[in-house]
Coordinates of C-alpha atoms and ligand atoms in Angstrom, one line a residue:
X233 CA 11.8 -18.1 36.9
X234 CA 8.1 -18.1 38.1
X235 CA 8.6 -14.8 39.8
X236 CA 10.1 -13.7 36.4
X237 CA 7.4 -14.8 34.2
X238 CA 4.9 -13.6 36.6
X239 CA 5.9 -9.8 36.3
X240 CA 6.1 -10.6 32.6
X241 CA 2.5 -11.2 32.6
X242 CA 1.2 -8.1 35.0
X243 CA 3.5 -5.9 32.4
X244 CA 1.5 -7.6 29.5
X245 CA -1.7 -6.9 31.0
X246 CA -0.9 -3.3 31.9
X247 CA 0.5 -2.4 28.2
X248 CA -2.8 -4.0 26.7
X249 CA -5.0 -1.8 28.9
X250 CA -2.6 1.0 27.6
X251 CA -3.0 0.1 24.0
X252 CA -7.1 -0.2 24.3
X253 CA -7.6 2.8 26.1
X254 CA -5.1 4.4 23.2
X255 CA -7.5 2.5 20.9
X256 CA -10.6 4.6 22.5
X257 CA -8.9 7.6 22.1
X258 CA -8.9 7.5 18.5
X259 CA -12.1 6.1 18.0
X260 CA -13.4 9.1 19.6
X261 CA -10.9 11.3 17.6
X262 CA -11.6 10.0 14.5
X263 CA -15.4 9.2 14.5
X264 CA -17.1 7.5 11.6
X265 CA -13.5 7.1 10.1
X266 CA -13.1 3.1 9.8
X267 CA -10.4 2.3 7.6
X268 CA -8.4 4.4 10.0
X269 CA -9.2 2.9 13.2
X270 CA -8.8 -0.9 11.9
X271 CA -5.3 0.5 10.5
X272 CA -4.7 1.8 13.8
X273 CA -6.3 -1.5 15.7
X274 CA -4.1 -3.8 13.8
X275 CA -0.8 -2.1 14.4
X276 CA -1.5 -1.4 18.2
X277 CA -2.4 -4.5 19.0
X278 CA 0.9 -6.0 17.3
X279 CA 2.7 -3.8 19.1
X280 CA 1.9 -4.8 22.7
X281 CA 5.3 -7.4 23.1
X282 CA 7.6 -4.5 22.2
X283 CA 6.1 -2.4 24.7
X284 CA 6.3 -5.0 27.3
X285 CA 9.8 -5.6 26.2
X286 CA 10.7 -1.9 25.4
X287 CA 8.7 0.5 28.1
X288 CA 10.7 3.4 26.7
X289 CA 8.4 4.0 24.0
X290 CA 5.0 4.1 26.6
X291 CA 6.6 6.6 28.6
X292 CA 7.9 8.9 25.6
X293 CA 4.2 8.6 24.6
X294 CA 5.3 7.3 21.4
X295 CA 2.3 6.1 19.7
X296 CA 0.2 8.9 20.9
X297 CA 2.1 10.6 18.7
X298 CA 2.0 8.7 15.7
X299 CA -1.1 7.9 15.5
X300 CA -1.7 11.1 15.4
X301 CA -1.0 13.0 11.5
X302 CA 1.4 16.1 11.9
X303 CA -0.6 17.3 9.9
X304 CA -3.7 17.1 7.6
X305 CA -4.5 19.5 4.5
X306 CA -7.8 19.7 2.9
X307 CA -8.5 21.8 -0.1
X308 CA -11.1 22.7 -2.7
X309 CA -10.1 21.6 -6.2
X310 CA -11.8 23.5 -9.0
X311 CA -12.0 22.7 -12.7
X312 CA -14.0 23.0 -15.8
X313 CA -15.2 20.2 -17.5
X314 CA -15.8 19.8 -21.5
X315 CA -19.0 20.7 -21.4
X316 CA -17.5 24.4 -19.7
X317 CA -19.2 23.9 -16.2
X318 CA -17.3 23.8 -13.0
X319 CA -16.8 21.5 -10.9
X320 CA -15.6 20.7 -7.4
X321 CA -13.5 18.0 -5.7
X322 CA -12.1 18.1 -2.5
X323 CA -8.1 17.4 -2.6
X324 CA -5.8 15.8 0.6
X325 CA -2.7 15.7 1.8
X326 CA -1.6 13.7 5.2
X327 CA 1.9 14.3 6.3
X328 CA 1.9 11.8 9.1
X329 CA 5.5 11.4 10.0
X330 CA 8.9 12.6 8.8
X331 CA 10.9 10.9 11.8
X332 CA 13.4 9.3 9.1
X333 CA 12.7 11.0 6.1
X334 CA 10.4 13.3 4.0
X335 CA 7.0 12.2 3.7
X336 CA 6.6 9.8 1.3
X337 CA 3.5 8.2 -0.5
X338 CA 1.4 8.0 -3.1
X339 CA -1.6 10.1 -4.3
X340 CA -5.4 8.4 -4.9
X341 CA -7.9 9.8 -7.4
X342 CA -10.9 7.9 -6.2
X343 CA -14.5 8.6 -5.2
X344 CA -14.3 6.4 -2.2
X345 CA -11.5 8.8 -1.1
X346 CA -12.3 11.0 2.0
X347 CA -10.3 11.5 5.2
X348 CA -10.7 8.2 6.3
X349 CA -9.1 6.1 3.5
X350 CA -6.3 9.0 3.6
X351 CA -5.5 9.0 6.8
X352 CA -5.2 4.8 6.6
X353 CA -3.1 4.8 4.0
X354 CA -0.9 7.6 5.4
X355 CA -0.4 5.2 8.8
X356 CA 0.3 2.1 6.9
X357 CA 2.7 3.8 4.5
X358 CA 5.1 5.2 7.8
X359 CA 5.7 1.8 8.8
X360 CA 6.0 0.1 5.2
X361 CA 8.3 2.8 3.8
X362 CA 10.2 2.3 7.3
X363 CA 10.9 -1.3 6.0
X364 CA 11.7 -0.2 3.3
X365 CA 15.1 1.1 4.7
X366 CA 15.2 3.9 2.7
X367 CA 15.1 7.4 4.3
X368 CA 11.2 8.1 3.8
X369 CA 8.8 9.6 6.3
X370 CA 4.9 8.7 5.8
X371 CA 2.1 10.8 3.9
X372 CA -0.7 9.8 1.4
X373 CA -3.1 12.3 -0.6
X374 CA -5.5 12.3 -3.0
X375 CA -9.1 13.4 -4.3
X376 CA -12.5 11.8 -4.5
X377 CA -12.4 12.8 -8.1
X378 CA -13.4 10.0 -10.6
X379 CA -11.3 9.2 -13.5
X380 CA -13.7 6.7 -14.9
X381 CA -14.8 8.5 -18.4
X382 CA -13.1 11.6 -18.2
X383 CA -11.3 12.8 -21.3
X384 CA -7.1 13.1 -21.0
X385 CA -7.7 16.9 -20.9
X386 CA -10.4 16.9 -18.1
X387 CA -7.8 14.7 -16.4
X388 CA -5.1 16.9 -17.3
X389 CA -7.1 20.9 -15.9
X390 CA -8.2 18.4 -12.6
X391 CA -4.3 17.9 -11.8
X392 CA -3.2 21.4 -12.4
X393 CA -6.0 22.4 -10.2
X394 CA -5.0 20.1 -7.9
X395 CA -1.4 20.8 -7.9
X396 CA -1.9 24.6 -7.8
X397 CA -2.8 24.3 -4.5
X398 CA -0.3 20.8 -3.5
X399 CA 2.6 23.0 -4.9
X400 CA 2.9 24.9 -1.3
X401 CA 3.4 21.8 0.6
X402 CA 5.5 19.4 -1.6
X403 CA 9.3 19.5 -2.2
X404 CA 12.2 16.9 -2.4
X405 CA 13.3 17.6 1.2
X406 CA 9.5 18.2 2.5
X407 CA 6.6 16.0 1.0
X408 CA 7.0 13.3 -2.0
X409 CA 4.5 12.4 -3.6
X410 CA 3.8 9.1 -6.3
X411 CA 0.9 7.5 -7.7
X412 CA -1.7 5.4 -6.4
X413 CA -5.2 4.1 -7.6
X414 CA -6.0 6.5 -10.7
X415 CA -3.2 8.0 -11.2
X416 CA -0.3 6.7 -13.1
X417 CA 2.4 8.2 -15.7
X418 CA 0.2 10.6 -17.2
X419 CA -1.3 12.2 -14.1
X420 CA 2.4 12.6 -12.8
X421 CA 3.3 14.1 -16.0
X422 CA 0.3 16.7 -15.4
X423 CA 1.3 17.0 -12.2
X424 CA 4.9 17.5 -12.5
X425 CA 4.1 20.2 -15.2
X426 CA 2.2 22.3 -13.2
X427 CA 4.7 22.2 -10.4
X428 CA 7.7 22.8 -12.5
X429 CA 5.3 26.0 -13.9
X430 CA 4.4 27.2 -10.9
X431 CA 8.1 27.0 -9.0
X432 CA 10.1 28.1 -12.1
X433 CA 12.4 25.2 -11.6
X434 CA 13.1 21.8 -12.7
X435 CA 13.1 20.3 -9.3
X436 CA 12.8 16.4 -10.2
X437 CA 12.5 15.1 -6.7
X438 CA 9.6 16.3 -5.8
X439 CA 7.5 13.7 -7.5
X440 CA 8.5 10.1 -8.2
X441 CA 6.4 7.8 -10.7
X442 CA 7.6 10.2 -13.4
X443 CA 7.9 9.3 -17.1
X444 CA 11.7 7.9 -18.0
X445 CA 12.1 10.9 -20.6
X446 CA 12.1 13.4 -17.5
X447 CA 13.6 11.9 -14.2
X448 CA 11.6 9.1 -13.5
X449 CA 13.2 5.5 -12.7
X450 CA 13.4 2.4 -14.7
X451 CA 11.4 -0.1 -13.1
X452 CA 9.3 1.8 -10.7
X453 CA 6.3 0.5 -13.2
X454 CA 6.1 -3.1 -12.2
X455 CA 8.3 -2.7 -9.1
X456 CA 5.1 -3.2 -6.8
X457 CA 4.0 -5.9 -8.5
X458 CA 7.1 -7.1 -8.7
X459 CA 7.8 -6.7 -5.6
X460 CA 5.2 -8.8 -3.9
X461 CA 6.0 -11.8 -5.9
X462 CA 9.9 -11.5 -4.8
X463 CA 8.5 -11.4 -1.6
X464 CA 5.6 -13.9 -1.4
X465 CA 8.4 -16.7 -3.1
X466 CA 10.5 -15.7 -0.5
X467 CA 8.0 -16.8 2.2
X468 CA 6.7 -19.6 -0.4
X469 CA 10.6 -21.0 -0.6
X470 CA 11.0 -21.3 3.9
X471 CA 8.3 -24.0 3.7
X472 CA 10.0 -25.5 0.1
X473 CA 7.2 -24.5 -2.2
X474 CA 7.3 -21.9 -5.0
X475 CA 5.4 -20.0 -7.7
X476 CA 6.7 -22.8 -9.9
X477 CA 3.8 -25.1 -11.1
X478 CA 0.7 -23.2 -8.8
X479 CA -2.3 -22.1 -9.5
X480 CA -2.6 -18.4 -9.0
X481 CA -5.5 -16.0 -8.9
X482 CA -4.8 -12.1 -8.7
X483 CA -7.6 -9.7 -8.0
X484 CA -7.4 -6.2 -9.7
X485 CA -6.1 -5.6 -13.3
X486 CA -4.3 -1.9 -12.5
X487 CA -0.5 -1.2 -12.3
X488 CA -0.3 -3.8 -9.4
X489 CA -2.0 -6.5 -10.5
X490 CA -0.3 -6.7 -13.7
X491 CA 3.0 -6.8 -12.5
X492 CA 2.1 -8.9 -10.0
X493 CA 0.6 -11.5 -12.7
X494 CA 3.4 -10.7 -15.2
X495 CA 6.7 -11.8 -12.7
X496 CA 4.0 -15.0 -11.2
X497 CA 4.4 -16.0 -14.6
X498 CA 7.8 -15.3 -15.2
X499 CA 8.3 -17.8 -12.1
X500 CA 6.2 -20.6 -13.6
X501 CA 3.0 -20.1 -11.9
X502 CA -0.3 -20.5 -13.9
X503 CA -2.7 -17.5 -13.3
X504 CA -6.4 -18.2 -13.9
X505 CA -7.8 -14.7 -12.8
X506 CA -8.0 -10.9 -12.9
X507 CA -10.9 -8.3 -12.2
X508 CA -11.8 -4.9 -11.9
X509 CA -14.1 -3.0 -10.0
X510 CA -17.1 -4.6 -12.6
X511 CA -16.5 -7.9 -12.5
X512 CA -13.4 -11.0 -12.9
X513 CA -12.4 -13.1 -16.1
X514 CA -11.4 -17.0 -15.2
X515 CA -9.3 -18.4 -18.0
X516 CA -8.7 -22.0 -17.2
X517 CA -5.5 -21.9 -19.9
X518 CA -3.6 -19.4 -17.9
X519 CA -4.4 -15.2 -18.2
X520 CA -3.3 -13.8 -21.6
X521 CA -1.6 -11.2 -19.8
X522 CA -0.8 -8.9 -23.6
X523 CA -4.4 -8.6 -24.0
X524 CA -5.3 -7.1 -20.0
X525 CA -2.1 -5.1 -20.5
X526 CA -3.9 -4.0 -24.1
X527 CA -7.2 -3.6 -22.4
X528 CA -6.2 -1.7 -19.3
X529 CA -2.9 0.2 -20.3
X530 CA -3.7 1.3 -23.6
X531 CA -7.3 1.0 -24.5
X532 CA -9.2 1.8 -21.0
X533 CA -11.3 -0.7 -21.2
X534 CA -13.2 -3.2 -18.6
X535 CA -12.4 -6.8 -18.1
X536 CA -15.2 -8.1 -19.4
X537 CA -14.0 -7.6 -22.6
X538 CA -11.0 -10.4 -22.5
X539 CA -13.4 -12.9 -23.6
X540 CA -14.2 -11.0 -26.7
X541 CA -10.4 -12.1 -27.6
X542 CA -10.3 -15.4 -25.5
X543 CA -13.8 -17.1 -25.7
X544 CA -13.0 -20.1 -23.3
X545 CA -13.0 -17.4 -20.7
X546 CA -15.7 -16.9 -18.4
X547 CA -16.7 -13.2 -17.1
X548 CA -18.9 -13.1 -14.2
X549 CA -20.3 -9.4 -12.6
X550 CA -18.9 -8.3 -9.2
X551 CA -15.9 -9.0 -7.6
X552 CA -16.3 -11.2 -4.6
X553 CA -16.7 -14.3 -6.7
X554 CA -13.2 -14.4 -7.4
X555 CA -12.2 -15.9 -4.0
X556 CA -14.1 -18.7 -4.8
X557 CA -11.7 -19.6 -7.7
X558 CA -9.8 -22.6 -6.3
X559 CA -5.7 -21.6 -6.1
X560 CA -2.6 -22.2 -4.3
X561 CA -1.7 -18.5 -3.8
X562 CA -3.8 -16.0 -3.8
X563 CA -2.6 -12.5 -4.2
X564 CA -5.3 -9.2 -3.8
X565 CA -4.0 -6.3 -5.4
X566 CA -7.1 -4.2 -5.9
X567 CA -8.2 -2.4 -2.7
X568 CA -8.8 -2.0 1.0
X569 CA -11.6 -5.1 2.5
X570 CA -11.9 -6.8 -1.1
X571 CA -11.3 -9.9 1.0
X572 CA -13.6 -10.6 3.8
X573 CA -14.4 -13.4 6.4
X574 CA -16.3 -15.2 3.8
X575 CA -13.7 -14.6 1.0
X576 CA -11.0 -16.1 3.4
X577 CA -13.0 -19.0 4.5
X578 CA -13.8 -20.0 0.6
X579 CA -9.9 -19.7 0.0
X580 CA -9.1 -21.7 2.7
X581 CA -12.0 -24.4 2.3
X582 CA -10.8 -25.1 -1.6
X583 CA -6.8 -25.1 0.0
X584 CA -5.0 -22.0 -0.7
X585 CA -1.5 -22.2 0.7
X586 CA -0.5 -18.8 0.7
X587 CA -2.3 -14.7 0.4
X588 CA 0.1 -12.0 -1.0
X589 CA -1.7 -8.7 -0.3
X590 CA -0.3 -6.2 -3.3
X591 CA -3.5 -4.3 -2.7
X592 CA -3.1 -1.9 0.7
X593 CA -5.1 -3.3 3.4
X594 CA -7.3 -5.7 1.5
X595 CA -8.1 -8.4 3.9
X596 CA -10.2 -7.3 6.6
X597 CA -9.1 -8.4 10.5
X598 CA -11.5 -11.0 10.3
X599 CA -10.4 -12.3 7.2
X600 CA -6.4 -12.0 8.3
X601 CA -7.2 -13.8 11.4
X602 CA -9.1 -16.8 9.7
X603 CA -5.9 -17.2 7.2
X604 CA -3.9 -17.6 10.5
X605 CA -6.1 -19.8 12.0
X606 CA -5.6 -22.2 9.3
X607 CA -1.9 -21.5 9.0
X608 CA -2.2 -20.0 5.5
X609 CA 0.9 -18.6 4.7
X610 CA 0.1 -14.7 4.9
X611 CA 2.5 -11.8 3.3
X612 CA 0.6 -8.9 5.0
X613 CA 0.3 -5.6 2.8
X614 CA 3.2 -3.3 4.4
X615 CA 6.0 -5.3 3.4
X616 CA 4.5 -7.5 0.6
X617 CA 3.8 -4.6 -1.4
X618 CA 6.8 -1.6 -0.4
X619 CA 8.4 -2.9 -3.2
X620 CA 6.3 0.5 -4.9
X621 CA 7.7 2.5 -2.6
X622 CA 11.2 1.1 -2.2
X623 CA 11.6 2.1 -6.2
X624 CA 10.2 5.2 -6.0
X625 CA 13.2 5.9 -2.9
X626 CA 15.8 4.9 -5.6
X627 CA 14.7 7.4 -8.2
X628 CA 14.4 10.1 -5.6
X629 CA 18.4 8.4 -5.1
X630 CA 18.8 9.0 -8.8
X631 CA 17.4 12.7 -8.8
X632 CA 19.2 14.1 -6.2
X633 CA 22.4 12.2 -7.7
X634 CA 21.1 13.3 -11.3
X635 CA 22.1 10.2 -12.9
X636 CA 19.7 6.9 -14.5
X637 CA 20.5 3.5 -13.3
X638 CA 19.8 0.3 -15.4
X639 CA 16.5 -1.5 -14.8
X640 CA 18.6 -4.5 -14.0
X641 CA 20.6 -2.5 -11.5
X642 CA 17.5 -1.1 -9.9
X643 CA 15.6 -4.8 -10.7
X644 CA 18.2 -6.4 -8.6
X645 CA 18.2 -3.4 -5.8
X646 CA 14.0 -4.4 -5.4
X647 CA 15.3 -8.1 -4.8
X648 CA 17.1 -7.4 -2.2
X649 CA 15.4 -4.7 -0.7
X650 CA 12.4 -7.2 -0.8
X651 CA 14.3 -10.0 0.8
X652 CA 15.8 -7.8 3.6
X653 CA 12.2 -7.0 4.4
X654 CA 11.3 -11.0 4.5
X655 CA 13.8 -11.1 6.7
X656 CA 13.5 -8.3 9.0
X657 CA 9.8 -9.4 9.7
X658 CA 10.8 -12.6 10.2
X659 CA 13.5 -12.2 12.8
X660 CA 11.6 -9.6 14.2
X661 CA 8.0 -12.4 15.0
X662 CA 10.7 -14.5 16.1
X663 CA 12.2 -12.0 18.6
X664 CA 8.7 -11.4 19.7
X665 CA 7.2 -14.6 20.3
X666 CA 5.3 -15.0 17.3
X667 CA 7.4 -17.0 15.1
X668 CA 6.1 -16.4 11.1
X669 CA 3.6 -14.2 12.1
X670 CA 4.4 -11.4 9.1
X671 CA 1.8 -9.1 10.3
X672 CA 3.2 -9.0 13.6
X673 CA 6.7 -8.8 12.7
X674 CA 6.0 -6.6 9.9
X675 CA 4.6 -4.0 12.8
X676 CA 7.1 -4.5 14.7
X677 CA 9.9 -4.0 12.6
X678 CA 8.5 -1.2 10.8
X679 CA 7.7 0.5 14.1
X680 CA 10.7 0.3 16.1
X681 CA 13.3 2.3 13.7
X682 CA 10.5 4.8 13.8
X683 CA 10.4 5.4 17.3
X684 CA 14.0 4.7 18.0
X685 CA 14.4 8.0 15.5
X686 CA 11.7 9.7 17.4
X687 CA 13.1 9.4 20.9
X688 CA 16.4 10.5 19.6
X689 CA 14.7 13.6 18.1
X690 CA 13.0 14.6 20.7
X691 CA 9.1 15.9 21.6
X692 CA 8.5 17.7 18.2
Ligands
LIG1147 N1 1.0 4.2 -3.6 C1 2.1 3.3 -3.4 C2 2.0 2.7 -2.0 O1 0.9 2.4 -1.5 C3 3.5 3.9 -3.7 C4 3.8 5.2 -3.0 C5 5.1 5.9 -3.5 O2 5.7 5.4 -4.5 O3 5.4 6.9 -2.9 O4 3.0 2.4 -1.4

């Protein structure tokens, strides 16, 4: 047993020398890019008890080769605004993997977007849609173009532009693209337009996200909001607590959040908070979530506005404030690092039980690591929030199948996918010595059906 446990131990020490000089590699790969490498950091160092356990996948070389895009497309993106001058953007595309399935993922109109964020959000989406267990491959895309004050037909030349040139690497069997941050409905619609233009053909799969009129699915809306609360509950309910009768705050007012802040309600919870990108409204009597839906899906508005409508509401500039809000669940769903060391520590010090993370990536290592110090309950992003993804898998089902499903049929298809994925992380920290650990299991889970698939496929 000794002798046993000893070997153990040298094997664990060998893979973790493995996984850091891996580590270097892409540090030096990749310079500068850090949303990539703490993607990459997090993952590989989750990893390490499947390669002890597995070695298979260290001498296939396996995560040399995902951690490495099969590709990256950059391209120039020109348009004229209303004022008749050009202008420039620089458009992506990262097809990281298609070991199970096209690439899959969403598309980010944002001016923090460069090859960095990209190329995180491309890694994190092969293992969430792998959880997903639908048959999606990884890939994320996007522009540094900025939304903020543009008029719908400035919006509307930027994504033909942008999908004039997208058009030669996208199709329902090759590259699927969805929405992200700053672009929803319409920007699909534009999108989808220009495609179907461009091709000649009515080819619905190739974009999911789309408007219900014209292929798109019931549900896909709120399912990533959705989505995280099934599964957050479902983490909530193995230590017998619940939405029911907590105090919730939700960062964000976008297409997650208020999904996110529409089903918490729906399950009893009270929510005292939202933000955006300016600032974050506290309403002690519960957020009135018709007027944010008001503000931010009809009127493009900020936040700061709710109090016009709900004077016993308190708006206070910048967003870090928020995690200071005392709450039994906390759920980011606004972006990468919103919640850092000092975010985590304030959460934990006023007694949050549990972190959600609808948002991709928005705790930061430290942050993660000082919720598990203080065994907060933590859903981590890639299976908390795949609920997204998981839909938009089930109206590429519906496309290819050219039928509609009900929302409650595809409602109760996000349950369950969202509970299978509660599950599979949870058997899979357990089978790994880290029993609850989500992040770890989530990794783990996510990354194994990948590289089983690999393997079997050969060096490609
Ligand atoms: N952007 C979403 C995500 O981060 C959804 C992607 C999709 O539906 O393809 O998962």
């Amino acid at each position: 047993m000794k002798m046993l446990e000893k070997v153990e131990e040298n094997q664990t020490e060998i893979v973790k020398e493995y996984v850091n000089r891996l580590y270097k590699k892409v540090q030096q790969r990749n310079p500068n890019e850090m949303e990539f490498q703490q993607a990459v950091k997090e993952v590989l160092d989750s990893l390490v008890p499947v390669l002890v356990k597995k070695p298979i996948y260290m001498k296939q070389a396996v995560l040399e080769r995902l951690i490495e895009p099969e590709r990256l497309i950059s391209f120039r993106v020109p348009w004229v605004d209303d004022k008749g001058k050009v202008q420039v953007n620089r458009g992506y595309r990262v097809q990281f993997s298609n070991a199970i399935g096209p690439y899959k993922g969403g598309l980010r109109f944002h001016p923090s977007v460069n090859a960095s964020i990209i190329k995180f959000l491309g890694f994190e989406q092969i293992l969430k849609n792998s959880l997903t267990g639908q048959p999606i491959g990884g890939g994320k895309g996007g522009s540094d173009f900025d939304p903020k004050g543009k008029s719908d037909l400035e919006i509307m030349r930027f994504c033909q532009s942008f999908m004039t040139e997208l058009s030669r690497h996208i199709g329902a069997d090759i590259d699927v693209p969805a929405g992200d941050i700053g672009v929803g409905a319409r920007e699909i619609g534009y999108m989808f337009g220009q495609y179907k233009k461009l091709r000649g053909a009515f080819e619905a799969g190739v974009l999911t996200g789309k408007g219900i009129g014209y292929g798109g699915s019931l549900g896909r809306k709120e399912a990533t909001g959705y989505g995280t609360v099934y599964f957050v509950e479902e983490m909530l309910k193995s230590q017998g607590l619940s939405f029911k009768g907590s105090t919730v705050v939700v960062s964000g007012s976008g297409n997650v959040s208020i999904y996110a802040i529409e089903k918490a309600i729906q399950f009893g919870a009270k929510v005292v908070a939202c933000s955006d990108s300016c600032g974050y409204v506290f309403d002690v009597n519960g957020i009135n979530l018709e007027t944010v839906k008001r503000l931010k899906e009809v009127e493009n508005k900020r936040i700061s506005e709710y109090v016009n409508d709900h004077p016993e509401a308190i708006y206070q500039e910048g967003c870090s404030g928020i995690w200071a809000i005392p709450c039994d669940i906390a759920l980011p769903c606004a972006t990468q690092n919103e919640v850092n060391k000092e975010a985590a520590e304030m959460l934990v010090s006023n007694g949050v039980k549990a972190v959600g993370e609808g948002a991709n990536m928005p705790s930061t290592q430290e942050a993660v690591d000082t919720f598990m110090e203080h065994h907060v309950l933590f859903a981590p992003a890639k299976a908390a929030n795949a609920g997204g993804v998981a839909v938009s898998a089930l109206e590429m089902a519906q496309n290819s199948a050219r039928l509609a499903w009900t929302l409650e049929e595809v409602d109760a298809k996000l349950q369950g996918i969202m509970k299978e994925i509660y599950n599979k992380s949870l058997k899979a920290s357990v089978d790994y010595d880290a029993p609850g650990n989500l992040v770890v299991g989530a990794n783990i889970a996510g990354f194994v059906k990948v590289a089983d698939a690999m393997i079997e496929q050969g060096v490609i």
